[in-house]
Each structure stands twice: as structure tokens, then as C-alpha cells.
Coordinates of C-alpha atoms and ligand atoms in Angstrom, one line a residue:
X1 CA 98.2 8.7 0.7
X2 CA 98.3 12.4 -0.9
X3 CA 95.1 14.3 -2.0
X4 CA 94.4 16.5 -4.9
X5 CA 93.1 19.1 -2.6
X6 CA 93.0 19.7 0.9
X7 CA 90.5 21.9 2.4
X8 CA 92.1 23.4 5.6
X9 CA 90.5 24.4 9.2
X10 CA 86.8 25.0 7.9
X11 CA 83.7 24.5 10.1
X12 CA 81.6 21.5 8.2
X13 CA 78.1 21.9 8.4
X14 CA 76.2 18.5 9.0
X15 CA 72.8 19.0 7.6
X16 CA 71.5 16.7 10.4
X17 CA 72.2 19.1 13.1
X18 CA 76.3 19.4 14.2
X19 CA 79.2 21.2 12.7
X20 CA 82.7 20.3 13.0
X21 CA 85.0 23.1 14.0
X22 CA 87.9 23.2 12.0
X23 CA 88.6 20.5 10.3
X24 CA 90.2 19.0 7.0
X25 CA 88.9 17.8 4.3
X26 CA 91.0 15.6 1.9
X27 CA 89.5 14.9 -1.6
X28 CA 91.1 12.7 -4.1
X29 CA 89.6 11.6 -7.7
X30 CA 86.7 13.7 -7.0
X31 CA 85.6 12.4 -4.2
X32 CA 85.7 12.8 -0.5
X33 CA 88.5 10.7 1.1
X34 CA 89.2 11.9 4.3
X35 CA 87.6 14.4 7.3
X36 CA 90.6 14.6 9.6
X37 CA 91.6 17.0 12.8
X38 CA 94.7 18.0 10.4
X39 CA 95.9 16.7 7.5
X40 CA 99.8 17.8 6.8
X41 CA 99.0 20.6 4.1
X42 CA 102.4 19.2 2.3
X43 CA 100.0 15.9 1.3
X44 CA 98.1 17.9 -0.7
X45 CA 99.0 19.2 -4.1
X46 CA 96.6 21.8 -3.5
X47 CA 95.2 23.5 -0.9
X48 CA 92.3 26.1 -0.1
X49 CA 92.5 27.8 3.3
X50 CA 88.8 27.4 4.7
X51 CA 89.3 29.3 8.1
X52 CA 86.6 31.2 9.2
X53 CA 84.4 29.8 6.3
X54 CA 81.6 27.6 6.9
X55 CA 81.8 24.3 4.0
X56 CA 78.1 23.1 3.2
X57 CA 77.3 20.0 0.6
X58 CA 77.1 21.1 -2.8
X59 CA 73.6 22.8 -2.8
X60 CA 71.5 21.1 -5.2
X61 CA 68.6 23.7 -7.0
X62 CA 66.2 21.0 -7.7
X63 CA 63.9 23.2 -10.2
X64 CA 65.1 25.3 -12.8
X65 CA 64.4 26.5 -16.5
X66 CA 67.3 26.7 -18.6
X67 CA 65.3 27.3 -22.1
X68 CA 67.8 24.7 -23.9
X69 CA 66.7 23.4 -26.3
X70 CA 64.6 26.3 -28.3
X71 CA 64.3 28.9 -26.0
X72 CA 68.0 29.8 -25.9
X73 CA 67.4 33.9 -26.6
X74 CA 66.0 33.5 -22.7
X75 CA 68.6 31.6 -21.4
X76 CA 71.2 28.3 -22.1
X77 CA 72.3 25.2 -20.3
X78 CA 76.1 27.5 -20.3
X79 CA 74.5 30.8 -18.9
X80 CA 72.2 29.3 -17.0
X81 CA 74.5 26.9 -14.8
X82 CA 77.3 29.7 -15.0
X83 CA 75.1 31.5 -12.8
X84 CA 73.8 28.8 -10.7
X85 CA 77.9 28.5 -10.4
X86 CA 78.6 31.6 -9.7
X87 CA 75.4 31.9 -7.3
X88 CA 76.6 28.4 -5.0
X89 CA 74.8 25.6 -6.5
X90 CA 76.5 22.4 -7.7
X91 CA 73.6 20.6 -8.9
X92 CA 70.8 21.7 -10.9
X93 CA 67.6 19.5 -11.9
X94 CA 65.8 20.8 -15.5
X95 CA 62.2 21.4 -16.1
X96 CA 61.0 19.9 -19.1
X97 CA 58.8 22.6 -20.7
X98 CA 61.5 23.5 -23.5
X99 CA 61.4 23.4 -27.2
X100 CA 60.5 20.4 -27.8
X101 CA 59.6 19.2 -24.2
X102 CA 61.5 16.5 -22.9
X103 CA 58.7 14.1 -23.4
X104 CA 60.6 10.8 -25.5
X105 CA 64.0 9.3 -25.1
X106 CA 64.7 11.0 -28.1
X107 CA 64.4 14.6 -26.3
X108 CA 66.0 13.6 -22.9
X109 CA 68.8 12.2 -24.8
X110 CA 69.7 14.9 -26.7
X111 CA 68.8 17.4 -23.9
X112 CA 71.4 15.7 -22.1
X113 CA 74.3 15.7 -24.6
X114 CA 73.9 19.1 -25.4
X115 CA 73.9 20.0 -21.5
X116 CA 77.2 17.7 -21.1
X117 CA 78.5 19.7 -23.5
X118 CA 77.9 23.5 -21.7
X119 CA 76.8 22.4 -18.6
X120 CA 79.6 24.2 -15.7
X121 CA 77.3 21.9 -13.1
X122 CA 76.0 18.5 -13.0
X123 CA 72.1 18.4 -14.1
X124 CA 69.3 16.2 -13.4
X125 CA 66.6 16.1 -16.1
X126 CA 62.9 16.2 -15.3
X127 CA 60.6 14.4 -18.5
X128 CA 57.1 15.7 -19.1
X129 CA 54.0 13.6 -18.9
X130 CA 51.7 14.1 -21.8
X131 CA 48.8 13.1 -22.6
X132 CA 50.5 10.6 -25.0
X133 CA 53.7 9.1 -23.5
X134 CA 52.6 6.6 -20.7
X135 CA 53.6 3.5 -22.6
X136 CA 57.6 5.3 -22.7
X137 CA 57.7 6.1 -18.8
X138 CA 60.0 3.1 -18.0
X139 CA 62.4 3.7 -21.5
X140 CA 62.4 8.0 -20.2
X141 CA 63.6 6.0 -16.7
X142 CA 66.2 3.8 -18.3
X143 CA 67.2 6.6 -19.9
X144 CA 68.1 8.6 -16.7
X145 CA 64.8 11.0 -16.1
X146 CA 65.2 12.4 -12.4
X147 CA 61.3 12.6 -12.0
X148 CA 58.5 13.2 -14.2
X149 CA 56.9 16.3 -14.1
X150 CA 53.2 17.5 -14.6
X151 CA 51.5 20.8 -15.1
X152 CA 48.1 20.6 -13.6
X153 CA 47.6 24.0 -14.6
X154 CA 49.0 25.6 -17.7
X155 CA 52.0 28.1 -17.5
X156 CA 54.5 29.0 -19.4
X157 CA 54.8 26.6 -22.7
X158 CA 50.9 26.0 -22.4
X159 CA 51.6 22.8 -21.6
X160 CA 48.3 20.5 -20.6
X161 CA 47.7 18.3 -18.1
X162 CA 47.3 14.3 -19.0
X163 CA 43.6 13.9 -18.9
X164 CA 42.9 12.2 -15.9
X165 CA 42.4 8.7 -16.5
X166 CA 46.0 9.0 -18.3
X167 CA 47.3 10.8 -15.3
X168 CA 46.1 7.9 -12.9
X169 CA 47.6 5.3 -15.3
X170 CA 51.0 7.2 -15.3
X171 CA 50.5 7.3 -11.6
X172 CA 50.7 3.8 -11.3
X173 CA 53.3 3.5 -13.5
X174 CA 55.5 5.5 -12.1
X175 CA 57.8 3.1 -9.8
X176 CA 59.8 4.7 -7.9
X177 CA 60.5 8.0 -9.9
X178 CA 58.4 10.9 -8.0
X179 CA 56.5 13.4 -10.2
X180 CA 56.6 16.7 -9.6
X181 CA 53.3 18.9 -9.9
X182 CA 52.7 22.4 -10.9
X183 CA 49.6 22.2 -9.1
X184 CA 47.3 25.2 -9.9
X185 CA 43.4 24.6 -10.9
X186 CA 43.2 25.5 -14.2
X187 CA 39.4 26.4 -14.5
X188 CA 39.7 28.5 -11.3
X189 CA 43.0 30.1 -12.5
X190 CA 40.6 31.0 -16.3
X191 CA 37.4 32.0 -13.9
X192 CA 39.5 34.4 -11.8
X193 CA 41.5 36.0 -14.1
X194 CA 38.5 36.5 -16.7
X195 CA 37.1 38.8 -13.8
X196 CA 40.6 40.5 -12.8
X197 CA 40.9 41.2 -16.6
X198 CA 38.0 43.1 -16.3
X199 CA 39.5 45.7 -14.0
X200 CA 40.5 48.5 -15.9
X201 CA 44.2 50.0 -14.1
X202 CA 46.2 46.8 -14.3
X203 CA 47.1 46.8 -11.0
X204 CA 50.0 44.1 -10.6
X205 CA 48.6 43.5 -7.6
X206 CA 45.2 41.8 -9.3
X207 CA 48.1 38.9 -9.8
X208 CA 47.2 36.8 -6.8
X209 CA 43.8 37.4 -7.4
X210 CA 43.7 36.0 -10.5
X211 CA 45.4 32.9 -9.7
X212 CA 44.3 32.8 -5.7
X213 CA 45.7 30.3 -3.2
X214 CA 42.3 28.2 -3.5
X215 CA 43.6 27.4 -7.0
X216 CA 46.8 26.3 -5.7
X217 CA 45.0 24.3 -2.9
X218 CA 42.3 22.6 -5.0
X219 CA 45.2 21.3 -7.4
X220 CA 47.4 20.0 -4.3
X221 CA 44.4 18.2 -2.9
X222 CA 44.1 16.2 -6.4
X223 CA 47.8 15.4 -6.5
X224 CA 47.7 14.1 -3.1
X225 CA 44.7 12.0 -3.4
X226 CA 45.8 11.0 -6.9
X227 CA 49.2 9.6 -4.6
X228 CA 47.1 8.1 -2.7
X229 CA 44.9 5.9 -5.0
X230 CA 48.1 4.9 -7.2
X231 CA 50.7 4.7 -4.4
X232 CA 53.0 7.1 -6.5
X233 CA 55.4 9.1 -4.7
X234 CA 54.5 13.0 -5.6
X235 CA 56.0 16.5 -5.3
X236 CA 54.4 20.0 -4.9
X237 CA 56.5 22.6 -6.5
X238 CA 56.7 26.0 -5.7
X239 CA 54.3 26.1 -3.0
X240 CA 53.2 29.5 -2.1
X241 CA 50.3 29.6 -0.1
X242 CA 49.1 28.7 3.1
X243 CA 46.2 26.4 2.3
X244 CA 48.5 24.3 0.4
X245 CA 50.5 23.6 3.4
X246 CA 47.8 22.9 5.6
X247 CA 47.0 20.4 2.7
X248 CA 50.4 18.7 2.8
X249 CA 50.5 18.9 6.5
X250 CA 48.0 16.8 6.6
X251 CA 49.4 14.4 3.8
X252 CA 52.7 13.7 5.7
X253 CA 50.6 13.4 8.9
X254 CA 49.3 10.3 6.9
X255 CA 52.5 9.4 6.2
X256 CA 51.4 10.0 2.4
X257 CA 54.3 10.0 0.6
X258 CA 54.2 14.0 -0.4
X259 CA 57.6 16.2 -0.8
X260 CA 56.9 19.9 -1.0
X261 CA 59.4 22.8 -2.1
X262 CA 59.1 26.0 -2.3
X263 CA 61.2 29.3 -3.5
X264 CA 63.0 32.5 -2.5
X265 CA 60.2 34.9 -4.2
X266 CA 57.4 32.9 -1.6
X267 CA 60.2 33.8 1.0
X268 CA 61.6 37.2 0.1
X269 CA 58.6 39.1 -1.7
X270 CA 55.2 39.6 -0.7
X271 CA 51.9 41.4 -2.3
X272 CA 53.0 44.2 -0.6
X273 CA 56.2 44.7 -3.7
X274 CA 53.7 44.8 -6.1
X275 CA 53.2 48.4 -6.7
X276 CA 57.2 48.6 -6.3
X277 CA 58.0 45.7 -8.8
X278 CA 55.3 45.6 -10.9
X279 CA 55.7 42.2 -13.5
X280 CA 59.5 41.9 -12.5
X281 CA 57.9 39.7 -10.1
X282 CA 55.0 37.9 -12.2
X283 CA 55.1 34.3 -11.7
X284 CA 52.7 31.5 -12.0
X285 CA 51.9 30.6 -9.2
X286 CA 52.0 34.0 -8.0
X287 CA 53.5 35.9 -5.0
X288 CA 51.1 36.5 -2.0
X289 CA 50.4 37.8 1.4
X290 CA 52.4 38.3 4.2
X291 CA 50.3 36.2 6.0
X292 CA 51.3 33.5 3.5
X293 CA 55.5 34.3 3.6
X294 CA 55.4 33.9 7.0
X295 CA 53.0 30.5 6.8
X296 CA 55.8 29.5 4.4
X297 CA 58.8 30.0 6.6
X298 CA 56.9 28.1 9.3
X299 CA 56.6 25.3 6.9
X300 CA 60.3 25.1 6.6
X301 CA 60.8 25.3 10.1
X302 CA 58.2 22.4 10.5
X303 CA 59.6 20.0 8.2
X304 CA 55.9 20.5 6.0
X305 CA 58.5 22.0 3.5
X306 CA 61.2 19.8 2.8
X307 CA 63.4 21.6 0.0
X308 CA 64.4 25.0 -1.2
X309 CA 64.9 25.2 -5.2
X310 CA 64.3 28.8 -7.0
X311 CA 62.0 27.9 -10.5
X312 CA 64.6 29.9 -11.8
X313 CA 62.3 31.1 -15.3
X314 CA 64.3 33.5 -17.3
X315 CA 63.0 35.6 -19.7
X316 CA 63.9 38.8 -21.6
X317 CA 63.6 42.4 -20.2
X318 CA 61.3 42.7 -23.0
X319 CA 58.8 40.0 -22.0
X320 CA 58.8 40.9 -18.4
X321 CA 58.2 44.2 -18.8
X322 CA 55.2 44.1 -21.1
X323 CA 51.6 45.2 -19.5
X324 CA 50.3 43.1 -16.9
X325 CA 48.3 40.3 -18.6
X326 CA 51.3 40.2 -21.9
X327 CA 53.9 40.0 -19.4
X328 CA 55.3 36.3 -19.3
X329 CA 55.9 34.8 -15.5
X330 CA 58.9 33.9 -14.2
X331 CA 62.0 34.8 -11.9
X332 CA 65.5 34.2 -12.1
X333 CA 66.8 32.8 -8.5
X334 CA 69.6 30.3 -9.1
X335 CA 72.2 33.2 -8.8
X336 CA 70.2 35.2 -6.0
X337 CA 68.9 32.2 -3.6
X338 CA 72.3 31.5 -1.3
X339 CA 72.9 35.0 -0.4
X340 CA 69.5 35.5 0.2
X341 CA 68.7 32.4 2.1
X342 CA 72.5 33.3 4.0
X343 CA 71.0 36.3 4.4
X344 CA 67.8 34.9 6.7
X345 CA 70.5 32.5 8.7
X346 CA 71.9 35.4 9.7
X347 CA 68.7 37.1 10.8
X348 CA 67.6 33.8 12.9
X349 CA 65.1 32.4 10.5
X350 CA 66.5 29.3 10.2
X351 CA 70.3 27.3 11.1
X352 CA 72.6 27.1 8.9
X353 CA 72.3 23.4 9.6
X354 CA 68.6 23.5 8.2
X355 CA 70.1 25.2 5.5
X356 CA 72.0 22.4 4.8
X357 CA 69.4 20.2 4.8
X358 CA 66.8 21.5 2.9
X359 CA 69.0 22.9 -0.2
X360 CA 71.1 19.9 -0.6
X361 CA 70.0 16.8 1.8
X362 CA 66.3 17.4 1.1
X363 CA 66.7 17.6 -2.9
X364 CA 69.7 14.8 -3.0
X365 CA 66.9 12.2 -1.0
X366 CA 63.9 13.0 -2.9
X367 CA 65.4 13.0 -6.1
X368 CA 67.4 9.8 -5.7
X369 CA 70.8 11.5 -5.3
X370 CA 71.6 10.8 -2.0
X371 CA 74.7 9.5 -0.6
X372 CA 76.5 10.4 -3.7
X373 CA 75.7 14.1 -3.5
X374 CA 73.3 16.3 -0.4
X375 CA 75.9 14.6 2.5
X376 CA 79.5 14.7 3.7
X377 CA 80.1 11.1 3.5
X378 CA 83.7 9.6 2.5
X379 CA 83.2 8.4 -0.9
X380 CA 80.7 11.1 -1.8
X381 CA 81.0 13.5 -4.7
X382 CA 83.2 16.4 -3.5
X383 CA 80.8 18.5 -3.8
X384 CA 80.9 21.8 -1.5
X385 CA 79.4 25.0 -1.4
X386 CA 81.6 27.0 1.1
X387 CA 80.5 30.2 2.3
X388 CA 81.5 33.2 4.3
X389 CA 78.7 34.2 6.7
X390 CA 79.8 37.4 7.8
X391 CA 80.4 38.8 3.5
X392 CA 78.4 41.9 3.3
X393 CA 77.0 42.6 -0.6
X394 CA 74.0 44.4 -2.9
X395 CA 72.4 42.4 -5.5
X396 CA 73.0 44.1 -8.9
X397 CA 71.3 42.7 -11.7
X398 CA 74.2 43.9 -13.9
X399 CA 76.1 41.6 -12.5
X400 CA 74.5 38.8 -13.4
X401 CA 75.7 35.5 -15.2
X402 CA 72.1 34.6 -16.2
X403 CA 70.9 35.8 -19.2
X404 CA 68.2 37.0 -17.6
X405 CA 69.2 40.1 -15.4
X406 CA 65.5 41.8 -14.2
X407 CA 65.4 39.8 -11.1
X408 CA 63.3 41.2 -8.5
X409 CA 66.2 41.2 -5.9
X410 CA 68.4 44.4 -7.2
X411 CA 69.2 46.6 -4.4
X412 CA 68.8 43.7 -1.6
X413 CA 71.4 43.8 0.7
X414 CA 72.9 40.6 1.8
X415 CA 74.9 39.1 4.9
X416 CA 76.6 35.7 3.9
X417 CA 77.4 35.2 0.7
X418 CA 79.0 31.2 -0.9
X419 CA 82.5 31.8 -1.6
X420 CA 83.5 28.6 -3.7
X421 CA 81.8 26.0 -4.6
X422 CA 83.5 22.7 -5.9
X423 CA 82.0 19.7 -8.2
X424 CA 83.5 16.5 -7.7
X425 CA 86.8 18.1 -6.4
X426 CA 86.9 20.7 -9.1
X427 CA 86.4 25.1 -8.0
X428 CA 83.8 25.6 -10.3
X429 CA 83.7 29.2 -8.6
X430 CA 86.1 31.2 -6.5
X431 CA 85.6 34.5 -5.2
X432 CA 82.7 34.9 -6.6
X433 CA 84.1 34.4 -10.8
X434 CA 83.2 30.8 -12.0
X435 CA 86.4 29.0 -12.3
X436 CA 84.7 26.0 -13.9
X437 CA 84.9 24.4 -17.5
X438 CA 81.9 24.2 -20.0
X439 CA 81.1 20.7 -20.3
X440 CA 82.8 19.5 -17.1
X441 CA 79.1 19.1 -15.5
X442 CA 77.4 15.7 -16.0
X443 CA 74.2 13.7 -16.2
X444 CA 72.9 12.2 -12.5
X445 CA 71.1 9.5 -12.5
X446 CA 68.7 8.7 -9.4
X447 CA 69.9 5.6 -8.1
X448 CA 66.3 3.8 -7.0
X449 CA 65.7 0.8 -8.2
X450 CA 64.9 0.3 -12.4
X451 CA 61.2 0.0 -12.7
X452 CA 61.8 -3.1 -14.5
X453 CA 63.2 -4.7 -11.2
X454 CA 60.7 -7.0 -9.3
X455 CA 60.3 -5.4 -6.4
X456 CA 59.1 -2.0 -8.1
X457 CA 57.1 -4.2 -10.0
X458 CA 55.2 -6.1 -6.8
X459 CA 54.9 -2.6 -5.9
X460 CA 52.9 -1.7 -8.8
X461 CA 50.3 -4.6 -8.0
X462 CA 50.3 -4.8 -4.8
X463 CA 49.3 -1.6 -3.2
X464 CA 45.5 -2.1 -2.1
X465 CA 44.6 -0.6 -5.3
X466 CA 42.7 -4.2 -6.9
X467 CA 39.4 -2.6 -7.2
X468 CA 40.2 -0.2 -9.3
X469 CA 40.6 -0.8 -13.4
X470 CA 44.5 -2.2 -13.3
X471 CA 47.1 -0.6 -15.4
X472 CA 46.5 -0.5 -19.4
Ligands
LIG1 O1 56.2 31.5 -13.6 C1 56.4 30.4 -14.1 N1 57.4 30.3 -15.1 N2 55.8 29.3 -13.7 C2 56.0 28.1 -14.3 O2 55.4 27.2 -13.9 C3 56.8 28.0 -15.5 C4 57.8 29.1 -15.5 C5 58.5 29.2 -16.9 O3 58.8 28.2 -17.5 O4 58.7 30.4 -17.3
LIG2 ZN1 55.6 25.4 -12.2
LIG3 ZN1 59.0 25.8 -12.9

């Protein structure tokens, strides 16, 4: 049997601990059809020399905001998954809070045609719970959601939280999609702020104040016990703060089923960048002590966080660099995160095998992906993020694909760097250029069980939960 791509002699890096030293990897119809000692190069009608270069599973950024529909002067599904392209990733999951949110059928449908038309990756779609939409949950499932997605605290979009009955319903109602949680206490975020508003100076350093980690915490306590009255699988985005881990520490301890992620600017950036970066690095929640990066990398190394994903958040130089309380929040990351993540292999903060696991095995499990994408498996999506750990390079924000180039990362120097990246047996980047077709990227579907199935619905009545109103 020939292939439509061999690649030759790489070292293929098993997010559950081992590598395989050079080996070969054949791939035929977009998928993976063979890991071999050798495969004759002449059954291949192509074939990518992989020696010396280390061939991960597609990396998967599981949260990012690619402003399409509505906010398309920030960023588009085609810039946007250019860069997460060019930057390594193969998969990208969308937050909601566009114009309109994806909050009906309607928008999720149309959200993803337009992607399938631009998108240069394959896309999962997050839908928004509102205060108004529990009775379409199972249609937004049918109609492919990856998750649902709640803002406990407002950011950008000024989207509300459910009020909480709703919330609880929409809990139980949930099946087996997860929701994700912006968790941050909105009262204490409004109390703090009011009084950092009233230092006069600005100081971009007041940003942590004004949204502290008990905010955070407060908000990741309520998820979790929200998980645990309903039985709905939940997870924290973007966590940045120690107390919150301690939180979900404890959750998993419990065997709670909690998934946390967090992102390169927790990992990279501390308060200690304010005065250098000012609001190139405002984001809700916000970055925060030392203390709290290295709590965070800890985390990782624990297991307490399982996934890395970059809330990539473009906006304009205009809007970032307005004074401190005009200046919106956000950071692009889904060009910037490999390298920099490559970059703390190489310094002994974490294996290249954890690597792996918590950009692409991590994401592909909790979000219903797994065996077709986040593994090596035969019959999985040839999907492959190879990368060259010993490339030197600078971050330059002129360089990037995203329409969004005031990332906090110019100047940071880099060791490792991806060096192609394939979708479903296609280069979708080479050499660091995005070789990939607009529109090639598709829709993925979770593959848990339809909430309408019986088993997801004898879950739904039969967690303990009896006491307690039952489900409008
Ligand atoms: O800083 C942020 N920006 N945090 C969010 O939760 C939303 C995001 C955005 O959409 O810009
Ligand atoms: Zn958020
Ligand atoms: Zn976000």
C-alpha cells in the first residue's frame, strides 16, 4: 500500500510519557496509517524529511477569540487561524462572545459556515449560556457546540451571567457537554476597581488589584460547587492565581469532575512587566505575582492544570493602548504560545512529553476530541505539529499573521520553535509560511454521547440530586 506522505526518521512524542526515535510515519486519506521502523521512501508520493525534528499531535488551542462574526476590524476566522497556523496549532475551539453571540442554532450555524469557508484549521465552537436559552441547549448540542461557555463575571462583550437558578437548571441540562467558566466575582471585581479608580497615576500595576485573585477564587468555588449539586462536568478558564488552584486541587481530590486551563501570559508575564508593558498586557483576569507564575507552573507539573490554550483576544493598537481603565483586555497568544512554551522545555520546566499532553491530549479529552485528534493512534486525524527544538528566534510583532500585532512577547527570545504543522495529512505551515488553503479547516464535533441518548438522560435523574426542585 503507498501513502500520500511519508514522514521520514522523526522522534514521535507520546504524550503519555515515551518517544520513538526515528521512526516513519505513513499517512494516507488524511489519516494516520502506519508508524513503521522504515517505510521505503519510494511508497510515498511525498515525503518530508523529519530528522532531527521532534513530531507532536496537532496541538489543539482550546480557547480563542477570533471576533467573526461582527468584530472582524479586530481579527477574522482567516487571520486568526492563519496565525494559529503559522504559530503550530491544528485545532482551535471559539469563544462565543462575538457579534451576535453564539447563543441559538441560528448563530452556531452560521458561525460555522462562515469559518468553513476561511478557516486554514479545524475549529470547535463554544455556545453562550444566557439567561434565555436553556430550553435550546440540547438543539446548540445537535448542532455540534464543543461546550457551553459562561461568563461569571463580565468582560469583554459585557456579557452576563445566567441568573442563578437558570444557571443551575442549565447545569443539569447540560449532558455530557462541559461548560467552560470565566470565573471572576463580579461584585468584588466592581468593589475593587471602584477603589483602584480612585488612585490618581494609573498605575497599570493597580490591574491585579482591581480584579484580585479572591475574585477569581470566590467565582471557582461557585462553579465547583454548582458541579457538584448538578453533576455537570465544568471548566475553569484562564486560571491565573494561586487560590484558584488550591480550589481545584481540592475539587479533583474529590474526584469532582473539574478541568482547568490556563495561558502563556499566567506563565510568561508577571506584575513585575507592568511598568514595562503597561495595557499591552491588560487582561481580564489579570496577570499577577510571581508568587502566582510559579504556583501556576506547579499546577501544570501536578496535573491540577490539565491544558494549555492562550485566550488569544485580539484587539487594535488603538484600543490597547488607550489609558488604563479605556484600554480593552486581551492578548494575542495563538501565534506566540509554541515557541514560548518550547522555549520553557528547553529550560526544564516541563518535558516535551507533558507538552504533548497538556496542548493536545488534555484539550482533545476534555473537549470530546479524543482519539480522532490529541493522539498518535492509526486511524487518527494526521494531525502533527513538528518542531525543531534546538531553532533559535525573536518574537517580532511585525511579523505577525494575527491582526492583532501588540502582543506583549516582542523582543522574547526563543529556543524551539514548530516547524510544520499538518491537518489531516495536509502542511498547513512549512517553514514557518502557512502553506494551507482558506476553507480547508472544518467543523469538529465532540463525539460524547447525544443528550437525547438514554444513558445521558438516566444521568440527568439519577445523580443524588432528588431533593432539590428537578429540571424545568
Ligand atoms: O481579557 C479578556 N479578553 N478576557 C476575556 O474574558 C474576554 C477577552 C476578549 O474577548 O477580549
Ligand atoms: Zn474569559
Ligand atoms: Zn477568553
Amino acid at each position: 500500500m503507498n501513502y500520500d506522505l511519508i514522514l521520514k526518521g522523526g522522534t514521535l512524542v507520546d504524550p503519555l510519557g515515551t518517544a520513538l526515535n526515528g521512526v516513519d510515519l505513513g499517512i494516507r486519506d488524511g489519516k494516520l496509517a502506519a508508524i513503521a521502523d522504515t517505510i521505503d521512501p519510494s511508497r510515498g508520493d511525498d515525503v518530508y524529511d523529519a530528522a532531527g525534528l521532534f513530531i507532536l499531535p496537532g496541538l489543539i488551542d482550546a480557547h480563542v477569540h477570533f471576533r467573526d462574526p461582527g468584530l472582524t476590524y479586530k481579527e477574522d476566522f482567516g487571520s486568526g487561524s492563519a496565525a494559529a497556523a503559522r504559530g503550530g496549532i491544528t485545532t482551535v475551539a471559539d469563544m462565543p462572545n462575538t457579534l451576535p453571540p453564539t447563543a441559538g442554532t441560528g448563530e452556531l450555524r452560521e458561525k460555522a459556515r462562515a469559518a468553513g469557508e476561511k478557516s486554514y484549521t479545524d475549529f470547535g465552537l463554544f455556545a453562550l449560556l444566557t439567561q434565555d436559552n436553556l430550553g435550546e441547549m440540547d438543539a446548540l448540542v445537535r448542532e455540534g457546540a464543543l461546550g457551553f461557555k459562561v461568563f461569571l463575571g463580565t468582560s469583554v462583550g459585557n456579557i452576563a451571567a445566567p441568573p442563578l437558578g437558570t444557571l443551575y437548571e442549565q447545569m443539569r441540562r447540560a449532558g455530557p457537554r462541559r461548560i467552560a467558566f470565566h470565573a471572576e466575582d463580579n461584585e468584588l471585581n466592581g468593589h475593587f476597581t471602584r477603589l483602584c479608580r480612585e488612585i490618581p497615576g494609573d498605575d497599570p500595576a493597580l490591574l491585579p488589584r482591581a480584579r484580585p485573585d479572591i475574585s477569581e477564587a470566590e467565582a471557582v468555588a461557585r462553579a465547583i460547587r454548582l458541579a457538584e449539586y448538578t453533576g455537570a462536568a465544568i471548566h475553569i478558564c484562564h486560571v491565573s492565581a494561586a487560590r484558584s488552584l488550591a480550589l481545584i486541587r481540592e475539587a479533583k481530590r474529590r474526584r469532582l469532575p473539574v478541568s482547568a486551563e490556563t495561558c502563556p501570559q499566567y506563565l510568561f508575564l508577571d506584575s513585575g512587566d507592568y511598568p514595562r508593558l503597561g495595557t499591552r498586557m491588560k487582561v481580564n483576569p489579570p496577570v499577577r505575582s510571581a508568587e502566582d507564575r510559579e504556583a501556576l507552573w506547579r499546577g501544570i507539573a501536578e496535573g491540577v492544570i490539565d491544558m494549555i490554550a492562550t485566550d488569544h483576544a485580539p484587539h487594535t493598537a488603538e484600543e490597547k493602548d488607550r489609558p488604563l481603565w479605556e484600554a480593552l483586555p486581551g492578548i494575542a497568544g495563538v501565534e506566540t504560545s509554541v515557541p514560548l512554551m518550547l522555549t520553557a522545555v528547553n529550560q526544564g520546566r516541563l518535558s516535551l512529553n507533558d507538552y504533548a499532553r497538556i496542548a493536545s491530549l488534555a484539550p482533545a479529552r476534555v473537549w470530546g476530541l479524543y482519539p480522532r485528534k490529541g493522539g498518535a493512534g492509526i486511524n487518527a486525524d494526521a494531525d502533527f505539529t513538528i518542531v525543531d527544538m534546538a531553532r533559535r528566534g525573536v518574537i517580532r510583532n511585525a511579523e505577525l499573521q494575527s491582526r492583532h500585532r501588540t502582543s506583549p512577547y516582542e523582543g522574547f527570545e526563543t529556543l524551539g520553535a514548530p516547524v510544520a504543522a499538518l491537518l489531516r495529512g495536509r502542511f498547513i505551515m512549512k517553514n514557518g509560511v502557512v502553506t494551507g488553503k482558506a476553507g480547508f479547516g472544518r467543523l469538529v464535533r465532540p463525539v460524547n454521547p447525544d443528550p437525547a441518548e438514554p444513558a445521558a438522560a438516566d444521568r440527568s435523574g439519577g445523580t443524588g440530586h432528588a431533593l432539590y426542585p428537578p429540571t424545568v
